[in-house]
XYZ file of C-alpha atoms in Angstrom:
756
model
C -17.018 26.032 12.236
C -14.590 23.222 12.313
C -17.067 20.797 13.094
C -19.046 22.686 10.917
C -16.832 21.786 7.550
C -16.704 18.889 8.938
C -19.841 17.098 8.408
C -20.805 19.460 5.825
C -17.728 17.625 3.921
C -19.720 14.249 4.777
C -22.892 15.728 4.190
C -21.578 16.278 0.910
C -19.617 13.450 -0.015
C -23.006 11.149 1.009
C -25.199 13.490 -0.700
C -23.070 12.611 -4.800
C -23.054 9.570 -3.836
C -26.511 9.251 -3.304
C -27.516 11.239 -6.324
C -24.965 9.465 -9.003
C -26.322 5.736 -8.476
C -29.665 7.624 -9.214
C -28.485 8.717 -12.254
C -26.399 5.224 -13.305
C -29.853 3.449 -12.932
C -31.798 5.711 -15.403
C -28.488 6.794 -17.558
C -30.013 4.601 -20.766
C -32.729 6.066 -20.487
C -31.508 9.357 -21.387
C -32.158 10.811 -25.136
C -28.221 10.425 -26.670
C -28.926 14.265 -27.946
C -29.716 15.184 -24.876
C -26.288 17.516 -23.025
C -27.426 15.522 -19.558
C -26.047 12.284 -21.204
C -22.294 12.563 -21.660
C -22.260 15.414 -18.081
C -24.206 12.627 -15.930
C -21.503 9.180 -17.537
C -18.803 9.408 -15.127
C -21.971 7.809 -12.739
C -22.137 4.264 -15.254
C -18.675 4.688 -15.744
C -16.531 2.667 -13.121
C -20.056 1.327 -12.076
C -20.476 -0.447 -14.611
C -17.156 -2.033 -14.083
C -17.482 -2.867 -10.223
C -20.542 -4.311 -11.227
C -18.985 -6.824 -13.887
C -16.643 -7.621 -11.776
C -19.280 -9.107 -9.602
C -21.176 -10.593 -11.660
C -18.630 -12.450 -13.466
C -17.699 -14.368 -9.934
C -21.129 -15.955 -10.048
C -20.731 -17.592 -13.589
C -20.054 -21.536 -13.032
C -19.687 -22.218 -17.339
C -18.246 -26.178 -16.318
C -22.272 -26.778 -16.413
C -23.576 -26.402 -20.391
C -27.029 -25.475 -21.762
C -27.962 -27.474 -24.071
C -31.933 -26.855 -24.520
C -29.933 -24.288 -27.422
C -27.156 -25.695 -29.511
C -25.246 -23.349 -31.863
C -25.364 -23.624 -35.997
C -21.361 -22.323 -35.994
C -20.375 -20.716 -39.730
C -16.726 -21.334 -38.403
C -13.994 -20.733 -40.540
C -13.890 -24.312 -41.409
C -17.423 -24.081 -42.566
C -16.189 -21.036 -44.791
C -13.254 -23.048 -45.563
C -14.998 -26.332 -47.144
C -18.197 -24.966 -48.690
C -16.060 -21.841 -50.495
C -17.537 -18.691 -50.211
C -18.637 -16.245 -48.507
C -21.088 -14.996 -48.196
C -22.818 -19.053 -47.451
C -24.757 -19.445 -50.901
C -28.733 -19.936 -50.007
C -28.431 -23.876 -51.190
C -26.570 -25.275 -48.808
C -28.272 -23.188 -45.375
C -32.079 -24.158 -47.633
C -29.502 -28.134 -46.817
C -29.081 -26.581 -43.411
C -32.784 -26.761 -42.856
C -33.757 -30.016 -43.920
C -30.518 -31.555 -42.147
C -32.050 -29.709 -39.079
C -35.762 -30.985 -40.117
C -34.516 -34.788 -40.720
C -32.270 -34.217 -36.970
C -35.215 -33.472 -34.488
C -34.887 -29.479 -34.820
C -37.109 -27.645 -33.260
C -36.380 -23.512 -33.676
C -34.258 -22.858 -36.242
C -32.872 -18.564 -34.925
C -31.102 -17.192 -38.427
C -28.470 -14.866 -36.770
C -28.174 -13.784 -40.702
C -29.821 -11.570 -42.793
C -31.134 -11.646 -46.191
C -31.724 -8.335 -47.359
C -30.517 -8.908 -51.460
C -32.319 -11.655 -53.410
C -29.897 -13.751 -55.151
C -29.100 -14.065 -59.038
C -30.627 -17.079 -61.183
C -28.840 -19.507 -63.234
C -30.254 -21.857 -65.344
C -33.997 -21.574 -63.757
C -32.317 -22.517 -60.496
C -32.892 -19.642 -58.043
C -32.073 -20.708 -54.446
C -33.603 -18.218 -52.774
C -37.428 -20.729 -53.879
C -35.078 -23.635 -52.051
C -34.226 -21.388 -49.272
C -37.693 -20.997 -48.625
C -39.326 -23.930 -49.284
C -37.021 -25.624 -46.904
C -38.237 -23.014 -44.890
C -42.244 -24.016 -46.145
C -41.427 -27.860 -45.003
C -39.957 -27.248 -41.653
C -43.027 -25.366 -40.526
C -45.059 -28.634 -41.819
C -44.055 -29.701 -37.795
C -46.912 -28.390 -35.237
C -44.318 -26.414 -33.249
C -41.023 -25.686 -35.401
C -40.316 -21.879 -36.419
C -37.612 -20.065 -38.279
C -36.954 -17.820 -36.664
C -35.099 -14.212 -39.120
C -33.437 -10.959 -38.698
C -34.230 -7.549 -39.194
C -33.010 -4.443 -37.988
C -34.833 -0.854 -35.995
C -32.909 2.207 -37.875
C -29.449 2.819 -38.816
C -27.118 5.562 -39.065
C -26.588 5.691 -42.172
C -29.625 4.026 -44.302
C -33.326 3.754 -45.324
C -36.795 3.243 -44.124
C -39.587 2.606 -44.487
C -42.352 5.246 -44.498
C -44.892 3.286 -41.734
C -44.840 -0.412 -40.241
C -44.119 -2.890 -42.822
C -47.852 -5.327 -43.192
C -45.812 -7.900 -41.973
C -44.873 -7.687 -38.376
C -47.826 -6.263 -38.111
C -49.179 -10.891 -37.367
C -46.314 -10.200 -35.083
C -46.961 -6.933 -32.898
C -47.309 -7.005 -29.054
C -50.799 -5.477 -26.696
C -51.356 -4.242 -23.216
C -52.020 -6.609 -20.939
C -55.305 -5.610 -19.350
C -55.860 -3.634 -15.848
C -52.285 -1.373 -16.355
C -52.421 1.567 -18.294
C -50.191 0.982 -21.429
C -46.885 2.148 -20.962
C -45.452 3.622 -24.035
C -41.545 2.831 -25.329
C -40.078 5.715 -27.379
C -41.023 5.138 -31.118
C -38.588 3.616 -33.493
C -38.349 2.411 -37.080
C -37.666 -0.048 -39.397
C -34.950 0.053 -41.758
C -35.055 -1.475 -45.064
C -31.617 -2.320 -45.855
C -30.701 -6.059 -43.811
C -34.848 -6.198 -44.797
C -36.368 -10.400 -45.534
C -36.448 -10.764 -49.414
C -39.882 -10.605 -50.796
C -39.105 -14.942 -51.290
C -38.400 -15.835 -48.110
C -41.255 -13.480 -45.789
C -43.733 -15.622 -48.187
C -42.292 -18.971 -46.190
C -43.930 -17.112 -43.359
C -40.815 -17.728 -41.350
C -41.351 -15.517 -37.714
C -39.433 -11.904 -37.535
C -37.603 -10.637 -34.550
C -35.260 -7.894 -35.049
C -32.080 -7.882 -33.887
C -30.344 -4.565 -32.237
C -26.908 -4.100 -30.568
C -26.371 -0.661 -28.905
C -22.978 -1.266 -26.861
C -22.359 0.911 -24.035
C -20.789 4.761 -23.596
C -17.107 2.496 -23.134
C -18.039 -0.104 -26.176
C -19.202 -3.181 -23.913
C -22.412 -4.806 -24.880
C -24.510 -5.158 -21.103
C -28.429 -3.983 -22.504
C -31.033 -6.805 -24.553
C -33.602 -4.066 -26.464
C -36.066 -7.123 -26.350
C -39.573 -4.893 -27.710
C -39.188 -2.403 -30.017
C -41.600 0.426 -30.679
C -42.409 0.963 -34.582
C -44.200 3.622 -35.490
C -46.228 4.114 -32.692
C -47.733 1.541 -33.685
C -47.187 -1.685 -32.753
C -44.576 -3.481 -30.325
C -42.614 -5.687 -32.542
C -40.791 -8.821 -30.016
C -35.947 -9.004 -31.010
C -35.035 -11.398 -32.087
C -34.144 -13.349 -28.368
C -37.506 -12.450 -27.811
C -39.374 -14.306 -30.823
C -37.361 -17.161 -29.909
C -37.867 -17.482 -26.724
C -42.545 -17.009 -27.780
C -41.756 -19.951 -29.828
C -40.238 -22.397 -27.245
C -42.424 -22.386 -24.261
C -46.225 -20.978 -26.405
C -46.292 -17.685 -24.454
C -46.790 -14.095 -25.573
C -48.053 -15.600 -29.454
C -49.164 -12.014 -31.487
C -51.449 -10.675 -30.819
C -52.452 -11.949 -27.359
C -54.103 -9.384 -25.514
C -53.161 -11.405 -22.301
C -49.912 -10.384 -22.277
C -47.193 -7.517 -22.798
C -46.172 -4.540 -22.742
C -46.936 -3.140 -19.474
C -46.325 -0.916 -17.074
C -47.453 3.032 -15.982
C -46.052 6.354 -16.996
C -42.301 7.082 -16.164
C -42.392 8.308 -12.600
C -38.394 9.152 -11.950
C -39.919 9.428 -8.490
C -42.230 6.027 -8.112
C -39.665 4.713 -9.940
C -42.068 3.239 -12.487
C -40.675 0.592 -14.943
C -42.081 -1.185 -17.925
C -42.189 -4.665 -18.326
C -43.474 -8.000 -20.337
C -44.831 -10.420 -18.317
C -43.677 -14.200 -18.533
C -45.261 -17.265 -16.460
C -41.316 -16.954 -14.950
C -41.301 -13.193 -13.916
C -41.325 -10.148 -15.179
C -38.811 -8.462 -17.457
C -38.244 -4.784 -16.295
C -37.330 -2.897 -19.226
C -35.968 0.906 -18.613
C -37.458 3.012 -22.279
C -36.290 1.931 -25.245
C -37.018 -1.289 -24.326
C -33.634 -2.529 -22.745
C -33.343 -4.908 -19.952
C -29.472 -5.744 -18.908
C -28.271 -8.521 -19.532
C -27.770 -11.786 -16.882
C -24.921 -13.183 -18.043
C -24.456 -16.946 -18.139
C -21.892 -17.939 -19.847
C -19.715 -17.176 -23.164
C -18.912 -20.205 -25.479
C -17.937 -23.243 -22.707
C -21.625 -22.720 -21.720
C -22.977 -23.786 -25.472
C -22.867 -27.244 -27.163
C -22.552 -26.400 -31.021
C -21.354 -28.190 -34.676
C -20.390 -26.943 -37.370
C -23.290 -25.937 -40.849
C -20.458 -28.359 -42.831
C -20.410 -30.884 -40.702
C -24.398 -30.366 -39.770
C -24.524 -30.176 -43.710
C -22.363 -32.300 -44.415
C -23.155 -35.576 -42.214
C -24.830 -38.865 -42.897
C -28.981 -38.104 -42.606
C -29.158 -41.215 -40.049
C -26.526 -39.638 -37.771
C -27.083 -40.562 -33.911
C -24.984 -37.828 -33.295
C -26.400 -35.021 -34.561
C -29.921 -36.189 -34.294
C -28.577 -36.567 -29.703
C -27.920 -33.227 -30.215
C -30.398 -31.392 -32.611
C -33.482 -33.134 -31.162
C -35.820 -30.681 -29.680
C -33.650 -28.179 -29.430
C -33.247 -24.221 -29.493
C -30.933 -23.857 -32.637
C -29.402 -20.456 -33.513
C -27.204 -20.255 -36.610
C -24.453 -17.412 -36.290
C -20.930 -16.613 -36.809
C -17.825 -17.515 -35.095
C -15.384 -17.039 -38.100
C -12.915 -14.139 -37.765
C -13.215 -12.920 -41.340
C -17.403 -12.685 -40.037
C -16.942 -9.306 -37.981
C -19.368 -10.315 -35.935
C -17.527 -10.106 -32.672
C -18.870 -8.543 -29.009
C -17.276 -6.837 -26.719
C -19.259 -8.359 -23.660
C -18.363 -7.830 -19.691
C -17.277 -11.610 -20.189
C -15.057 -12.117 -23.146
C -14.188 -8.582 -24.846
C -14.097 -10.762 -28.145
C -17.638 -12.821 -28.155
C -19.173 -14.336 -31.257
C -22.050 -12.354 -31.301
C -25.181 -15.474 -31.508
C -23.494 -16.000 -28.708
C -25.240 -12.452 -26.513
C -29.027 -14.116 -28.773
C -28.648 -17.551 -26.128
C -28.077 -15.744 -23.330
C -30.569 -12.661 -23.466
C -32.582 -17.056 -24.271
C -31.320 -18.935 -21.837
C -32.016 -15.443 -19.143
C -36.257 -16.348 -20.153
C -36.371 -19.800 -20.253
C -34.488 -19.607 -16.488
C -36.733 -16.855 -15.496
C -33.044 -14.985 -14.696
C -34.336 -11.785 -14.170
C -33.255 -8.449 -12.292
C -34.821 -6.958 -10.232
C -37.179 -2.937 -11.187
C -34.080 -1.335 -10.910
C -35.851 0.438 -8.552
C -35.580 -1.940 -6.549
C -31.901 -2.017 -6.831
C -32.081 1.891 -6.063
C -33.209 1.391 -3.175
C -31.398 -1.560 -1.509
C -28.276 0.531 -3.181
C -28.944 3.550 -0.722
C -29.852 0.999 2.069
C -25.714 0.082 2.314
C -24.798 3.203 1.480
C -26.292 4.928 4.396
C -26.052 2.534 6.903
C -22.270 1.231 5.679
C -21.459 5.221 6.133
C -23.408 5.514 9.916
C -21.591 2.709 10.912
C -18.494 4.606 9.626
C -18.671 7.260 11.351
C -19.818 5.431 14.917
C -16.871 3.531 14.861
C -14.661 7.182 14.593
C -16.495 8.094 17.661
C -13.679 5.977 19.145
C -11.156 7.955 17.746
C -9.007 4.890 16.897
C -7.105 5.297 13.439
C -6.484 0.529 13.947
C -9.175 0.411 14.444
C -11.109 2.594 12.035
C -9.189 1.134 8.790
C -10.096 -1.718 9.987
C -13.289 -1.437 10.316
C -13.435 0.089 6.385
C -11.840 -2.989 5.327
C -14.362 -4.923 7.572
C -17.776 -3.094 6.081
C -16.010 -3.312 2.370
C -15.159 -6.319 2.499
C -18.601 -7.873 3.473
C -20.648 -5.713 1.622
C -18.803 -6.923 -1.208
C -19.552 -10.590 -0.012
C -22.577 -10.130 0.876
C -23.826 -8.289 -2.414
C -21.595 -11.168 -4.925
C -22.311 -14.679 -4.025
C -26.837 -13.213 -2.018
C -28.202 -9.876 -3.793
C -26.478 -11.105 -7.511
C -27.561 -14.322 -8.348
C -31.346 -11.900 -6.671
C -30.915 -10.183 -9.558
C -29.985 -6.792 -7.266
C -28.028 -4.941 -9.873
C -26.746 -2.648 -6.877
C -24.426 -0.144 -7.012
C -21.799 -0.967 -5.227
C -19.111 1.441 -6.591
C -21.014 4.544 -5.294
C -20.848 3.059 -1.717
C -18.165 2.343 -1.353
C -16.996 5.650 -2.310
C -18.982 6.933 0.158
C -16.992 5.147 2.797
C -14.118 5.834 1.986
C -14.517 8.993 0.763
C -16.619 10.080 4.552
C -13.616 7.633 5.990
C -10.574 9.855 4.004
C -12.420 12.913 4.266
C -12.255 12.193 8.965
C -8.891 11.225 8.688
C -8.557 14.564 6.449
C -10.363 16.594 9.252
C -9.674 15.137 11.864
C -5.263 15.456 10.891
C -5.659 19.131 10.138
C -7.231 20.101 13.197
C -5.055 18.581 15.271
C -2.194 20.119 13.887
C -3.621 23.226 14.261
C -3.742 21.931 18.284
C -0.860 21.912 17.595
C 0.428 24.758 16.509
C -1.842 26.371 19.352
C 0.505 24.891 22.107
C 3.838 24.619 20.335
C 2.874 28.719 19.833
C 1.273 29.179 23.569
C 4.515 27.716 25.360
C 7.546 26.871 22.867
C 9.079 29.383 25.056
C 8.678 28.105 27.097
C 9.631 23.637 27.202
C 10.575 22.008 24.744
C 9.716 20.688 21.686
C 9.625 17.160 22.651
C 7.331 17.686 25.308
C 4.111 19.405 23.705
C 4.212 16.482 20.808
C 3.763 14.528 24.323
C 1.581 16.308 25.849
C -0.433 16.749 22.671
C -0.915 12.888 22.409
C -1.258 12.401 25.535
C -3.108 15.312 26.538
C -2.040 15.805 29.991
C -0.473 18.772 31.549
C 3.692 17.525 31.689
C 4.510 17.142 35.359
C 7.661 16.494 36.985
C 10.149 13.118 36.526
C 11.619 10.984 33.933
C 12.467 7.147 32.864
C 15.735 5.607 33.039
C 17.161 3.305 30.258
C 21.049 3.242 28.040
C 21.538 5.826 26.207
C 24.477 8.060 24.278
C 25.368 11.597 25.731
C 26.238 13.883 22.927
C 29.104 17.126 24.372
C 30.018 19.749 21.582
C 32.431 22.408 23.141
C 34.104 25.360 19.978
C 38.181 24.480 20.489
C 38.889 29.015 22.442
C 36.085 29.877 22.352
C 36.839 33.136 24.276
C 39.087 34.378 21.606
C 36.820 34.209 19.463
C 34.197 37.120 21.218
C 37.732 39.087 21.238
C 38.118 39.392 17.868
C 35.117 39.438 16.500
C 31.563 42.335 16.943
C 28.018 40.656 18.757
C 27.002 41.459 15.386
C 29.321 39.182 13.970
C 29.385 36.888 16.213
C 25.410 36.217 16.050
C 26.200 35.159 13.031
C 28.446 32.488 12.536
C 27.068 31.506 15.870
C 23.681 31.074 14.033
C 25.457 29.866 10.377
C 27.562 27.214 12.709
C 24.889 26.539 14.816
C 22.655 25.570 12.526
C 24.673 23.378 10.042
C 25.932 21.202 13.252
C 21.368 20.990 14.625
C 20.259 19.810 11.107
C 23.383 17.068 11.508
C 21.824 15.853 14.670
C 18.091 15.882 13.986
C 19.041 13.987 10.893
C 19.977 11.038 12.857
C 17.257 11.720 15.034
C 18.713 12.654 17.937
C 17.437 14.831 20.366
C 18.883 18.379 20.987
C 18.709 19.399 25.197
C 20.118 23.109 25.385
C 22.813 25.344 23.456
C 25.064 26.603 26.262
C 27.442 29.087 24.000
C 28.526 27.464 21.291
C 27.769 24.502 23.062
C 25.377 21.890 21.950
C 24.098 19.782 24.249
C 22.807 16.730 23.170
C 20.765 12.860 23.153
C 20.112 10.097 21.191
C 17.759 7.166 22.246
C 15.567 9.074 23.632
C 11.916 10.416 23.910
C 12.276 7.899 20.419
C 13.951 4.704 21.724
C 17.464 4.021 18.883
C 18.617 0.887 19.167
C 21.496 1.619 17.034
C 21.905 4.700 19.388
C 25.663 4.634 20.266
C 26.544 4.178 16.068
C 24.122 7.153 15.103
C 25.582 9.538 17.766
C 29.283 8.765 15.922
C 28.192 9.040 13.241
C 26.615 12.255 13.681
C 30.508 13.598 15.917
C 32.087 11.763 11.907
C 29.821 14.153 10.024
C 29.574 17.337 11.958
C 33.618 17.495 11.977
C 33.488 16.713 8.780
C 30.893 19.662 7.764
C 33.437 22.006 10.118
C 35.742 21.613 7.973
C 33.057 22.408 5.080
C 32.020 25.545 6.316
C 36.547 26.374 7.164
C 36.323 26.220 3.568
C 33.539 28.759 3.207
C 34.692 30.999 5.513
C 37.852 31.824 3.293
C 37.061 31.584 0.950
C 34.452 34.887 2.583
C 38.294 36.671 2.886
C 38.628 39.626 5.088
C 34.874 38.920 5.602
C 36.121 36.722 9.324
C 39.711 37.209 11.264
C 41.851 33.250 10.262
C 40.626 32.482 13.895
C 37.726 31.714 12.752
C 39.144 30.117 8.964
C 40.796 27.496 11.380
C 37.651 27.149 13.679
C 38.213 23.660 15.420
C 35.371 21.946 17.633
C 35.391 18.862 20.386
C 33.804 16.611 20.627
C 32.967 13.684 23.480
C 30.939 10.620 23.547
C 29.450 8.664 26.189
C 26.333 5.353 26.859
C 25.130 4.387 29.926
C 22.591 4.549 32.278
C 21.386 8.527 31.387
C 18.318 8.965 33.080
C 16.025 11.467 30.804
C 12.315 13.478 31.055
C 11.117 17.453 32.325
C 13.347 18.677 34.938
C 12.609 21.351 36.938
C 9.487 22.526 38.480
C 6.655 22.255 38.239
C 5.191 25.450 36.309
C 8.871 25.332 34.566
C 10.353 22.470 33.296
C 12.875 21.077 29.865
C 12.320 17.635 28.991
C 16.709 17.412 29.837
C 18.993 14.339 30.906
C 20.658 13.485 33.776
C 23.448 10.763 35.344
C 26.958 9.649 36.729
C 27.364 8.978 32.101
C 26.261 12.246 31.181
C 28.981 14.217 33.821
C 31.528 11.144 31.614
C 31.068 13.218 28.417
C 31.193 16.357 29.712
C 34.373 15.835 30.952
C 35.917 13.902 27.429
C 34.790 16.474 25.835
C 36.741 18.802 27.370
C 39.475 16.727 28.236
C 40.927 15.754 24.600
C 41.612 19.315 24.619
C 44.395 17.823 26.653
C 45.529 15.395 23.292
C 45.264 16.666 20.937
C 42.407 15.319 19.791
C 39.342 16.502 18.600
C 35.931 13.647 19.030
C 36.643 11.428 22.199
C 34.771 8.292 23.205
C 34.118 6.791 26.066
C 34.959 2.672 25.644
C 30.887 1.624 26.749
C 29.990 3.927 22.925
C 32.727 1.503 21.287
C 31.845 -1.560 21.747
C 27.643 -0.203 20.982
C 29.003 0.862 17.750
C 29.777 -1.193 15.184
C 32.305 -1.573 12.955
C 32.016 0.688 10.471
C 34.050 2.518 12.798
C 38.206 3.218 12.640
C 38.510 3.867 16.129
C 42.578 4.140 17.999
C 42.411 3.052 21.615
C 43.450 6.575 23.040
C 44.534 6.590 27.292
C 42.143 4.865 30.192
C 41.985 7.579 32.671
C 41.246 9.095 36.004
C 39.195 12.521 34.737
C 38.219 14.230 37.459
C 35.744 14.067 40.151
C 35.270 10.277 38.831
C 37.386 7.346 40.508
C 36.152 4.914 38.159
C 38.579 4.873 35.199
C 37.128 4.844 32.227
C 39.269 3.647 28.565
C 38.657 5.892 25.476
C 39.353 6.335 22.669
C 39.409 8.300 19.847
C 37.950 8.814 15.893
C 39.968 8.618 13.048
C 37.276 8.377 10.092
C 34.335 5.804 8.243
C 35.470 2.317 7.555
C 35.647 2.687 2.988
C 34.826 5.669 2.755
C 38.329 7.730 4.938
C 42.356 7.518 4.514
C 43.847 3.881 4.413
C 46.577 5.363 6.981
C 44.663 5.864 9.344
C 43.526 2.606 9.859
C 47.543 1.754 10.149
C 47.742 4.726 13.408
C 45.623 2.668 15.296
C 46.932 -0.331 14.365
C 50.335 1.050 15.482
C 49.211 3.656 18.172
C 47.535 -0.128 19.863
C 50.971 -1.554 20.174
C 52.543 0.919 21.369
C 50.011 1.438 23.695
C 50.803 -2.382 24.608
C 54.696 -1.684 24.734
C 53.707 1.842 27.798
C 51.103 -0.302 29.733
C 54.043 -3.329 29.941
C 57.349 -0.932 30.499
C 58.179 -1.937 27.251
C 59.462 2.078 27.006
C 61.814 2.062 23.836
C 59.902 -0.013 22.197
C 57.473 1.671 22.594
C 58.740 5.250 21.954
C 60.172 4.016 18.608
C 56.457 3.111 17.944
C 55.190 6.640 19.438
C 58.132 8.130 16.881
C 56.490 6.518 14.087
C 52.805 7.211 15.108
C 53.516 11.584 14.937
C 54.525 10.766 11.140
C 50.807 10.012 10.628
C 49.562 12.439 13.902
C 51.218 15.087 11.105
C 50.265 13.794 7.791
C 45.845 13.638 9.773
C 46.203 17.549 9.969
C 49.340 18.916 8.747
C 48.874 22.300 10.186
C 49.402 21.133 13.366
C 51.949 20.059 13.397
C 54.285 22.819 15.968
C 51.700 24.473 17.053
C 49.397 21.247 19.324
C 50.481 18.178 20.667
C 49.219 15.068 19.442
C 48.531 12.009 21.482
C 51.975 10.201 19.916
C 53.919 13.343 21.610
C 52.008 13.105 24.216
C 53.012 9.610 24.623
C 56.830 9.917 23.839
C 56.427 12.440 27.151
C 55.947 10.077 29.114
C 58.033 7.576 28.267
C 60.797 9.399 28.415
C 59.568 10.310 32.001
C 59.344 6.988 33.033
C 62.983 6.076 32.323
C 63.888 7.623 34.622
C 61.403 7.690 37.196
C 59.434 4.339 36.909
C 56.545 4.170 37.933
C 54.964 2.007 41.141
C 54.983 -1.316 41.475
C 51.270 -1.521 41.650
C 50.795 1.224 38.956
C 47.790 0.482 36.950
C 48.062 1.472 33.288
C 45.766 3.832 34.158
C 46.594 7.948 33.619
C 44.539 10.563 36.338
C 44.323 13.838 35.127
C 44.377 17.222 37.265
C 42.850 19.332 34.765
C 39.490 19.794 32.945
């Protein structure tokens, strides 16, 4: 069942991505009124942006294309010509100047849909019409005027305007004609009759943004009134520049078969340099070459005002295609495109014309779909094969390599060749399969680990279970040695508790106490070895190595003592529930660092992860001997040396514990620097002076110092004054005894304990 869920998830991810690739390619052909339009919007939202990003990386705007020049209606021209819209007499002058400068094609991205007013018998429309006719007197010269297709909220011609029959295409023989979705022609911006009579060429302009408001598609051809196919503005420019696709030419035109979603057949326009593939409404995906830096430009005011023999103008416009369009902000002809969020609309047409002139067409979308599917399936299959090795580092490395390689190959090899691969869903499939596989593996691993813990948790330690799972090996006897810190705690006088409390109360008290203390231990990455009644036995530095094991052990000791004070306050606040002995509970802690063996100890069939070694025994002795000094945390010198300088320690004594011949210097952990009261640091310093006087046998001086520190001892634990001994009292007693009976000459200051 687990494997079924795993592979079913992979299948769903891959199939979702495969279907989304196809839907993203046909999305523009889905009718606007269809409810599926919104449902499938997700397929293009990220995919188109990702393609834009990659496509932009292939554009080199430093190389200009001087075959086309923009006659720019800029703010400078509007200011100097004094009006907007520009007076048509100025347009006539512009055409005359461009004729003198040798321009071949003049394509107006300006509508002439309203007649000018006649003043004193002069009509600027007549002057503009004469300029167009004059421009056409030179062979192969052509002026192109725009019109618009069906516009929302505008009136349309009821039938095909007669003027457009002269610009129609016919289907190429030898193949079934492809019928694009029909549309109509708007009357709102159609050129006035006087200008049409001058016989300019006509090309429609339609800019339909994608759902995200970005212009990515150019409508090259339109089926109007189901009668004829007419060229767009940019396609008309290409026609007259190259002489191809002349109006009514039977050997050229729209070709294709009926759209079949299984065979992925597409309509196209066939040119000498290749096929321009279209969707159902006659659009093609734009291949952008650049923005305002890509093409030369001249202000229309400069063109009009320059001398007829201006050499610079002659060089700029000789045999060139001139697009007349607006970059002025007030002209409201700025478009959001993949290469510029505020690109003047005329550059949209210039990029399309350049695409046609260069033969830089996109591959049929059926080819891009196949390549996208191939990249997707191969990438996923390669990832799944690598994941069979169950190496997380190799898996993530493979994902990075696959994504990076596919991205680079598509951006710098496939896109320049015209493939519009849908990499977003390819990457989604790879990352999705990787994430799903990782999630399922993690889930199954946790289930397997939980099974081991449920089955064996009562017999072996949790650490050993984790090791069993990670190594895949059964537990075995043995251990390893290292510098670690042993940690022992015990409740002072606990045997008395069992006399004062019922068994139920005793269990409740111990559970609360052990829970708080164990949480502190685990928070600092300590390893719990075992509980022995009220005692907690633990260690730091295994099984997980810790560089600061001694420091962590000291922090835990301090935090446990602070936590016990809070527990005592809580128990006191609970009133008669607990006897006074519980209100006054104290705990002793012993710490020692050194060579400790940790590992699986026991028999071959029953074992536990624990610690052994002489250093462990010393830690236990320090916990036990702390009661002889009246302190609660006794720390060996080796631990103090490793713990760092954030603690307040006072040197306590140099002793031989029961069962040991080698003396050890021990310390009392007073608190943390910066958090503890100032008198504790004074206690540590004065006590050290007293120890030095004691070891140099200056008994009276030592007694004086310890008498002073005795008051600090009472300040530290005022409730223990007269109840429990403390280190200062012990040293005062020793000094008084040595005054009466001095130690032998070989005395080294070491005190031998005679009991635990």
